[in-house]
CSV table of N, CA and C in Angstrom, one decimal:
chain,number,residue,atom,x,y,z
A,1,MET,N,179.9,61.4,288.7
A,1,MET,CA,178.9,61.6,289.9
A,1,MET,C,179.2,63.0,290.5
A,2,THR,N,178.1,63.7,290.8
A,2,THR,CA,178.2,65.0,291.3
A,2,THR,C,178.6,64.9,292.8
A,3,ASP,N,179.2,65.9,293.3
A,3,ASP,CA,179.4,66.0,294.8
A,3,ASP,C,178.1,66.2,295.5
A,4,PRO,N,178.0,65.4,296.6
A,4,PRO,CA,176.7,65.6,297.4
A,4,PRO,C,176.5,67.0,298.0
A,5,VAL,N,175.3,67.5,297.9
A,5,VAL,CA,175.0,68.7,298.5
A,5,VAL,C,174.8,68.5,300.0
A,6,PRO,N,174.9,69.6,300.8
A,6,PRO,CA,174.6,69.4,302.2
A,6,PRO,C,173.2,69.0,302.5
A,7,SER,N,173.0,68.3,303.6
A,7,SER,CA,171.7,67.8,303.9
A,7,SER,C,170.6,68.9,304.1
A,8,SER,N,171.0,70.1,304.6
A,8,SER,CA,170.1,71.2,304.8
A,8,SER,C,169.5,71.6,303.5
A,9,GLU,N,170.4,71.7,302.4
A,9,GLU,CA,170.0,72.2,301.1
A,9,GLU,C,169.1,71.1,300.5
A,10,LEU,N,169.4,69.8,300.6
A,10,LEU,CA,168.6,68.8,300.1
A,10,LEU,C,167.2,68.7,300.7
A,11,LEU,N,167.2,69.0,302.0
A,11,LEU,CA,165.9,68.9,302.8
A,11,LEU,C,165.0,70.1,302.2
A,12,LYS,N,165.5,71.2,301.9
A,12,LYS,CA,164.7,72.3,301.4
A,12,LYS,C,164.2,71.9,300.0
A,13,VAL,N,165.0,71.3,299.1
A,13,VAL,CA,164.5,70.9,297.8
A,13,VAL,C,163.5,69.8,298.0
A,14,LEU,N,163.6,68.8,298.8
A,14,LEU,CA,162.6,67.8,299.1
A,14,LEU,C,161.3,68.4,299.5
A,15,GLN,N,161.4,69.4,300.5
A,15,GLN,CA,160.2,70.0,301.0
A,15,GLN,C,159.5,70.7,299.8
A,16,SER,N,160.2,71.4,299.0
A,16,SER,CA,159.6,72.1,297.8
A,16,SER,C,158.9,71.1,296.9
A,17,VAL,N,159.5,69.9,296.6
A,17,VAL,CA,159.0,68.9,295.8
A,17,VAL,C,157.7,68.4,296.4
A,18,ALA,N,157.7,68.1,297.7
A,18,ALA,CA,156.4,67.6,298.3
A,18,ALA,C,155.3,68.6,298.3
A,19,GLU,N,155.6,69.9,298.5
A,19,GLU,CA,154.6,70.9,298.5
A,19,GLU,C,154.1,71.2,297.1
A,20,GLN,N,154.9,71.0,296.1
A,20,GLN,CA,154.4,71.0,294.7
A,20,GLN,C,153.5,69.9,294.4
A,21,HIS,N,153.5,68.8,295.0
A,21,HIS,CA,152.7,67.7,294.9
A,21,HIS,C,151.4,67.8,295.8
A,22,GLY,N,151.3,68.9,296.5
A,22,GLY,CA,150.1,69.2,297.3
A,22,GLY,C,150.1,68.6,298.7
A,23,LEU,N,151.3,68.3,299.2
A,23,LEU,CA,151.4,67.7,300.5
A,23,LEU,C,151.7,68.8,301.6
A,24,THR,N,151.1,68.7,302.8
A,24,THR,CA,151.5,69.5,303.9
A,24,THR,C,152.7,68.8,304.5
A,25,THR,N,153.7,69.6,304.8
A,25,THR,CA,155.0,69.0,305.3
A,25,THR,C,155.4,69.5,306.6
A,26,ASP,N,156.3,68.7,307.3
A,26,ASP,CA,156.9,69.1,308.6
A,26,ASP,C,158.3,68.6,308.5
A,27,ALA,N,159.2,69.6,308.6
A,27,ALA,CA,160.7,69.3,308.6
A,27,ALA,C,161.3,69.3,309.9
A,28,GLY,N,162.2,68.3,310.1
A,28,GLY,CA,163.0,68.3,311.3
A,28,GLY,C,164.4,68.6,310.9
A,29,ARG,N,165.4,68.2,311.8
A,29,ARG,CA,166.8,68.5,311.4
A,29,ARG,C,167.3,67.7,310.3
A,30,ASP,N,166.9,66.3,310.3
A,30,ASP,CA,167.3,65.4,309.3
A,30,ASP,C,166.3,64.6,308.7
A,31,THR,N,165.0,65.0,308.9
A,31,THR,CA,163.8,64.3,308.4
A,31,THR,C,162.8,65.3,307.8
A,32,LEU,N,162.0,64.7,306.9
A,32,LEU,CA,160.9,65.5,306.4
A,32,LEU,C,159.7,64.5,306.3
A,33,SER,N,158.6,64.9,306.7
A,33,SER,CA,157.4,64.1,306.6
A,33,SER,C,156.2,65.0,306.1
A,34,GLY,N,155.2,64.3,305.5
A,34,GLY,CA,154.1,65.0,304.9
A,34,GLY,C,152.9,64.2,304.7
A,35,GLU,N,151.8,64.8,304.5
A,35,GLU,CA,150.5,64.1,304.4
A,35,GLU,C,149.6,64.9,303.5
A,36,THR,N,148.6,64.2,303.0
A,36,THR,CA,147.5,64.8,302.3
A,36,THR,C,146.3,63.8,302.3
A,37,ASP,N,145.1,64.4,302.3
A,37,ASP,CA,143.9,63.6,302.1
A,37,ASP,C,143.6,63.6,300.7
A,38,ALA,N,143.9,62.5,300.0
A,38,ALA,CA,143.9,62.4,298.5
A,38,ALA,C,142.4,62.2,298.1
A,39,ILE,N,141.7,61.5,298.8
A,39,ILE,CA,140.3,61.1,298.4
A,39,ILE,C,139.3,61.4,299.6
A,40,ARG,N,138.3,62.2,299.3
A,40,ARG,CA,137.4,62.5,300.3
A,40,ARG,C,135.9,62.4,299.8
A,41,SER,N,135.1,61.8,300.5
A,41,SER,CA,133.6,61.8,300.2
A,41,SER,C,132.9,61.8,301.5
A,42,LYS,N,131.8,62.6,301.5
A,42,LYS,CA,131.1,62.7,302.8
A,42,LYS,C,129.6,63.0,302.5
A,43,TRP,N,128.7,62.3,303.1
A,43,TRP,CA,127.3,62.6,303.0
A,43,TRP,C,126.6,62.5,304.4
A,44,PHE,N,125.4,62.7,304.5
A,44,PHE,CA,124.7,62.8,305.8
A,44,PHE,C,124.8,61.6,306.6
A,45,LEU,N,125.0,60.4,306.0
A,45,LEU,CA,125.1,59.1,306.7
A,45,LEU,C,126.5,58.7,307.1
A,46,GLY,N,127.5,59.3,306.5
A,46,GLY,CA,128.9,58.9,306.9
A,46,GLY,C,129.9,59.5,305.8
A,47,GLY,N,131.0,58.9,305.8
A,47,GLY,CA,132.0,59.4,304.9
A,47,GLY,C,133.2,58.4,304.8
A,48,ARG,N,134.1,58.8,303.8
A,48,ARG,CA,135.3,58.0,303.6
A,48,ARG,C,136.4,58.9,303.3
A,49,LYS,N,137.6,58.6,303.7
A,49,LYS,CA,138.8,59.4,303.3
A,49,LYS,C,140.0,58.5,303.2
A,50,VAL,N,140.8,58.8,302.2
A,50,VAL,CA,142.1,58.1,301.9
A,50,VAL,C,143.2,59.1,302.1
A,51,SER,N,144.1,58.8,303.1
A,51,SER,CA,145.2,59.7,303.4
A,51,SER,C,146.5,59.1,302.9
A,52,TYR,N,147.3,59.9,302.4
A,52,TYR,CA,148.7,59.5,301.9
A,52,TYR,C,149.7,60.2,302.8
A,53,ARG,N,150.7,59.4,303.3
A,53,ARG,CA,151.8,59.9,304.2
A,53,ARG,C,153.1,59.4,303.6
A,54,PHE,N,154.1,60.3,303.9
A,54,PHE,CA,155.4,59.9,303.5
A,54,PHE,C,156.4,60.4,304.6
A,55,SER,N,157.6,59.8,304.6
A,55,SER,CA,158.7,60.3,305.5
A,55,SER,C,160.0,60.0,304.8
A,56,ILE,N,160.9,60.9,304.9
A,56,ILE,CA,162.2,60.7,304.3
A,56,ILE,C,163.3,61.1,305.4
A,57,ARG,N,164.2,60.2,305.6
A,57,ARG,CA,165.2,60.5,306.7
A,57,ARG,C,166.6,60.5,305.9
A,58,LEU,N,167.4,61.6,306.3
A,58,LEU,CA,168.7,61.8,305.6
A,58,LEU,C,169.8,61.4,306.6
A,59,ASP,N,170.7,60.6,306.1
A,59,ASP,CA,172.0,60.2,306.8
A,59,ASP,C,173.1,61.0,306.2
A,60,ASP,N,173.5,62.1,306.9
A,60,ASP,CA,174.5,63.0,306.3
A,60,ASP,C,175.8,62.3,306.1
A,61,ALA,N,176.2,61.5,307.1
A,61,ALA,CA,177.6,60.8,307.0
A,61,ALA,C,177.6,59.8,305.7
A,62,ALA,N,176.5,59.1,305.5
A,62,ALA,CA,176.6,58.1,304.3
A,62,ALA,C,175.9,58.8,303.1
A,63,HIS,N,175.4,60.0,303.2
A,63,HIS,CA,174.7,60.7,302.0
A,63,HIS,C,173.7,59.7,301.5
A,64,GLN,N,172.8,59.2,302.4
A,64,GLN,CA,171.8,58.3,302.1
A,64,GLN,C,170.4,58.9,302.5
A,65,ALA,N,169.5,58.8,301.6
A,65,ALA,CA,168.1,59.2,301.9
A,65,ALA,C,167.2,58.0,301.9
A,66,THR,N,166.5,57.8,303.1
A,66,THR,CA,165.6,56.6,303.1
A,66,THR,C,164.2,57.1,303.1
A,67,PHE,N,163.4,56.6,302.2
A,67,PHE,CA,162.0,57.0,302.0
A,67,PHE,C,161.0,56.0,302.4
A,68,TRP,N,159.9,56.4,303.0
A,68,TRP,CA,158.8,55.5,303.4
A,68,TRP,C,157.5,56.2,303.0
A,69,GLU,N,156.5,55.4,302.5
A,69,GLU,CA,155.2,55.9,302.2
A,69,GLU,C,154.1,55.0,302.5
A,70,SER,N,152.9,55.5,302.8
A,70,SER,CA,151.7,54.7,303.1
A,70,SER,C,150.5,55.3,302.7
A,71,ALA,N,149.4,54.6,302.5
A,71,ALA,CA,148.1,55.1,302.3
A,71,ALA,C,147.2,54.4,303.2
A,72,ALA,N,146.3,55.2,303.9
A,72,ALA,CA,145.3,54.5,304.8
A,72,ALA,C,143.9,55.1,304.5
A,73,GLU,N,142.9,54.2,304.5
A,73,GLU,CA,141.6,54.5,304.3
A,73,GLU,C,140.8,54.5,305.6
A,74,LYS,N,140.0,55.5,305.9
A,74,LYS,CA,139.2,55.5,307.0
A,74,LYS,C,137.7,55.8,306.6
A,75,SER,N,136.8,55.2,307.2
A,75,SER,CA,135.4,55.4,307.0
A,75,SER,C,134.7,55.5,308.2
A,76,TRP,N,133.5,56.2,308.2
A,76,TRP,CA,132.7,56.3,309.4
A,76,TRP,C,131.3,56.3,309.0
A,77,GLY,N,130.4,55.8,309.9
A,77,GLY,CA,129.0,55.7,309.6
A,77,GLY,C,128.8,54.7,308.3
A,78,ILE,N,127.9,55.2,307.5
A,78,ILE,CA,127.7,54.4,306.3
A,78,ILE,C,128.2,55.3,305.2
A,79,PRO,N,129.5,54.9,304.6
A,79,PRO,CA,130.1,55.8,303.6
A,79,PRO,C,129.2,55.8,302.3
A,80,PRO,N,129.3,56.8,301.5
A,80,PRO,CA,128.6,56.9,300.3
A,80,PRO,C,129.0,55.8,299.3
A,81,PRO,N,128.1,55.3,298.5
A,81,PRO,CA,128.5,54.4,297.5
A,81,PRO,C,129.6,54.9,296.6
A,82,ALA,N,130.6,54.0,296.2
A,82,ALA,CA,131.7,54.6,295.4
A,82,ALA,C,132.1,53.6,294.3
A,83,LEU,N,132.5,54.2,293.2
A,83,LEU,CA,133.1,53.4,292.2
A,83,LEU,C,134.6,53.6,292.3
A,84,THR,N,135.4,52.6,292.6
A,84,THR,CA,136.8,52.6,292.8
A,84,THR,C,137.5,51.9,291.7
A,85,VAL,N,138.5,52.5,291.1
A,85,VAL,CA,139.3,51.9,290.0
A,85,VAL,C,140.7,52.0,290.4
A,86,GLU,N,141.4,50.9,290.5
A,86,GLU,CA,142.8,50.8,290.8
A,86,GLU,C,143.6,50.2,289.8
A,87,THR,N,144.7,50.8,289.4
A,87,THR,CA,145.7,50.3,288.4
A,87,THR,C,147.0,50.1,289.1
A,88,THR,N,147.7,49.1,288.8
A,88,THR,CA,149.0,48.8,289.3
A,88,THR,C,150.0,48.5,288.2
A,89,SER,N,151.2,49.0,288.3
A,89,SER,CA,152.3,48.7,287.4
A,89,SER,C,153.5,48.5,288.1
A,90,GLN,N,154.4,47.6,287.5
A,90,GLN,CA,155.6,47.3,288.2
A,90,GLN,C,156.8,47.4,287.2
A,91,ARG,N,157.8,48.1,287.6
A,91,ARG,CA,159.1,48.2,286.9
A,91,ARG,C,160.2,47.7,287.8
A,92,GLY,N,160.8,46.5,287.4
A,92,GLY,CA,161.8,46.0,288.3
A,92,GLY,C,161.1,45.7,289.6
A,93,GLY,N,161.8,46.2,290.7
A,93,GLY,CA,161.2,46.0,292.0
A,93,GLY,C,160.3,47.1,292.5
A,94,ARG,N,160.0,48.0,291.6
A,94,ARG,CA,159.2,49.2,292.1
A,94,ARG,C,157.8,49.1,291.6
A,95,VAL,N,156.9,49.2,292.5
A,95,VAL,CA,155.4,49.1,292.2
A,95,VAL,C,154.8,50.4,292.4
A,96,SER,N,154.0,50.8,291.4
A,96,SER,CA,153.3,52.0,291.5
A,96,SER,C,151.8,51.7,291.2
A,97,ALA,N,150.9,52.5,291.8
A,97,ALA,CA,149.5,52.2,291.6
A,97,ALA,C,148.7,53.5,291.7
A,98,THR,N,147.6,53.6,291.0
A,98,THR,CA,146.7,54.7,291.0
A,98,THR,C,145.4,54.2,291.5
A,99,ARG,N,144.8,55.0,292.4
A,99,ARG,CA,143.4,54.7,292.8
A,99,ARG,C,142.5,55.9,292.6
A,100,SER,N,141.4,55.8,292.0
A,100,SER,CA,140.5,56.8,291.8
A,100,SER,C,139.1,56.4,292.3
A,101,ASP,N,138.5,57.2,293.1
A,101,ASP,CA,137.1,57.0,293.6
A,101,ASP,C,136.2,58.1,293.1
A,102,ALA,N,135.1,57.6,292.7
A,102,ALA,CA,134.0,58.5,292.2
A,102,ALA,C,132.7,58.2,293.0
A,103,THR,N,132.2,59.2,293.7
A,103,THR,CA,131.0,59.0,294.5
A,103,THR,C,130.0,60.2,294.2
A,104,PRO,N,128.8,60.1,294.6
A,104,PRO,CA,127.9,61.3,294.4
A,104,PRO,C,128.2,62.4,295.4
A,105,ALA,N,129.1,62.1,296.4
A,105,ALA,CA,129.4,63.0,297.5
A,105,ALA,C,130.9,63.3,297.5
A,106,GLY,N,131.6,63.3,296.4
A,106,GLY,CA,133.0,63.7,296.4
A,106,GLY,C,133.8,62.5,295.7
A,107,GLY,N,135.1,62.4,296.1
A,107,GLY,CA,136.0,61.5,295.5
A,107,GLY,C,137.3,62.1,295.3
A,108,GLY,N,138.1,61.5,294.4
A,108,GLY,CA,139.5,62.0,294.1
A,108,GLY,C,140.4,60.9,293.6
A,109,THR,N,141.7,61.2,293.5
A,109,THR,CA,142.6,60.3,292.9
A,109,THR,C,143.9,60.3,293.8
A,110,LEU,N,144.4,59.1,294.0
A,110,LEU,CA,145.7,59.0,294.7
A,110,LEU,C,146.7,58.2,293.8
A,111,ASP,N,147.8,58.8,293.6
A,111,ASP,CA,148.9,58.2,292.7
A,111,ASP,C,150.1,57.8,293.6
A,112,TYR,N,150.0,56.5,294.0
A,112,TYR,CA,151.1,56.0,294.8
A,112,TYR,C,152.3,55.9,293.9
A,113,GLY,N,153.5,56.3,294.3
A,113,GLY,CA,154.7,56.2,293.6
A,113,GLY,C,155.1,57.5,292.8
A,114,HIS,N,154.1,58.4,292.5
A,114,HIS,CA,154.4,59.6,291.8
A,114,HIS,C,155.4,60.5,292.6
A,115,LEU,N,155.0,60.7,293.9
A,115,LEU,CA,155.9,61.6,294.8
A,115,LEU,C,157.2,60.8,295.0
A,116,ARG,N,157.2,59.5,295.2
A,116,ARG,CA,158.4,58.7,295.4
A,116,ARG,C,159.4,58.9,294.3
A,117,GLU,N,158.9,58.8,293.0
A,117,GLU,CA,159.8,59.0,291.8
A,117,GLU,C,160.4,60.4,291.8
A,118,ALA,N,159.5,61.4,292.1
A,118,ALA,CA,160.1,62.8,292.1
A,118,ALA,C,161.1,63.0,293.2
A,119,MET,N,160.9,62.4,294.4
A,119,MET,CA,161.9,62.5,295.4
A,119,MET,C,163.1,61.8,295.1
A,120,GLU,N,163.0,60.6,294.4
A,120,GLU,CA,164.2,59.9,294.0
A,120,GLU,C,165.0,60.7,293.0
A,121,LEU,N,164.4,61.3,292.1
A,121,LEU,CA,165.1,62.1,291.1
A,121,LEU,C,165.9,63.3,291.7
A,122,ALA,N,165.2,63.9,292.7
A,122,ALA,CA,165.8,65.1,293.4
A,122,ALA,C,167.0,64.6,294.2
A,123,VAL,N,166.8,63.5,294.9
A,123,VAL,CA,167.9,63.0,295.7
A,123,VAL,C,169.2,62.6,295.0
A,124,ARG,N,168.9,61.7,293.9
A,124,ARG,CA,170.0,61.3,293.1
A,124,ARG,C,170.6,62.4,292.3
A,125,GLY,N,169.8,63.3,291.9
A,125,GLY,CA,170.4,64.5,291.2
A,125,GLY,C,171.3,65.4,292.0
A,126,ARG,N,171.3,65.2,293.3
A,126,ARG,CA,172.1,66.0,294.1
A,126,ARG,C,173.2,65.3,294.8
A,127,GLY,N,173.5,64.0,294.2
A,127,GLY,CA,174.7,63.3,294.7
A,127,GLY,C,174.4,62.3,295.9
A,128,TRP,N,173.2,62.1,296.2
A,128,TRP,CA,172.9,61.3,297.4
A,128,TRP,C,172.3,59.9,296.9
A,129,ALA,N,172.4,58.9,297.7
A,129,ALA,CA,171.8,57.6,297.4
A,129,ALA,C,170.4,57.6,297.9
A,130,PHE,N,169.5,56.8,297.3
A,130,PHE,CA,168.1,56.8,297.6
A,130,PHE,C,167.7,55.4,297.9
A,131,SER,N,167.0,55.1,299.0
A,131,SER,CA,166.6,53.8,299.3
A,131,SER,C,165.1,53.9,299.8
A,132,LEU,N,164.4,52.8,299.5
A,132,LEU,CA,163.0,52.8,299.8
A,132,LEU,C,162.8,51.7,301.0
A,133,GLU,N,162.3,52.3,302.1
A,133,GLU,CA,162.0,51.4,303.3
A,133,GLU,C,160.7,50.7,303.3
A,134,ARG,N,160.8,49.4,303.5
A,134,ARG,CA,159.5,48.7,303.5
A,134,ARG,C,159.3,48.3,305.0
A,135,ARG,N,158.1,48.6,305.5
A,135,ARG,CA,157.8,48.3,306.9
A,135,ARG,C,156.8,47.1,307.0
A,136,GLY,N,157.0,46.2,307.9
A,136,GLY,CA,156.0,45.3,308.3
A,136,GLY,C,155.4,44.5,307.1
A,137,ARG,N,154.5,43.7,307.4
A,137,ARG,CA,153.7,42.9,306.4
A,137,ARG,C,152.3,43.1,306.7
């Protein structure tokens, strides 16, 4: 096992990974959060948007990184008609899903788990432990 890198160095690496995946990030002393609007569609009667958010908290003493992610859909007015395709896969206890929306007024794709896997590789590759936080039901 490799010696753990300092948390400040790991935070910079994780910020770079998130930005490479197209997320806007905000770094604190021992946390990193980010978000992106993955799916957008808007027309004159209303619109729909799906936002993806993540947060990762570093525990320097335990060399532990705790990751959390969520996706939220917001719509207003009468959103444009959409064709939505969702695929889900599970490996062990890890669930990943992809959602694609196609509308006459926009759309996009959201890949749940893609960023999580990249973050986990970066964390473990630098000698830290990675855990996934599950919130609420």
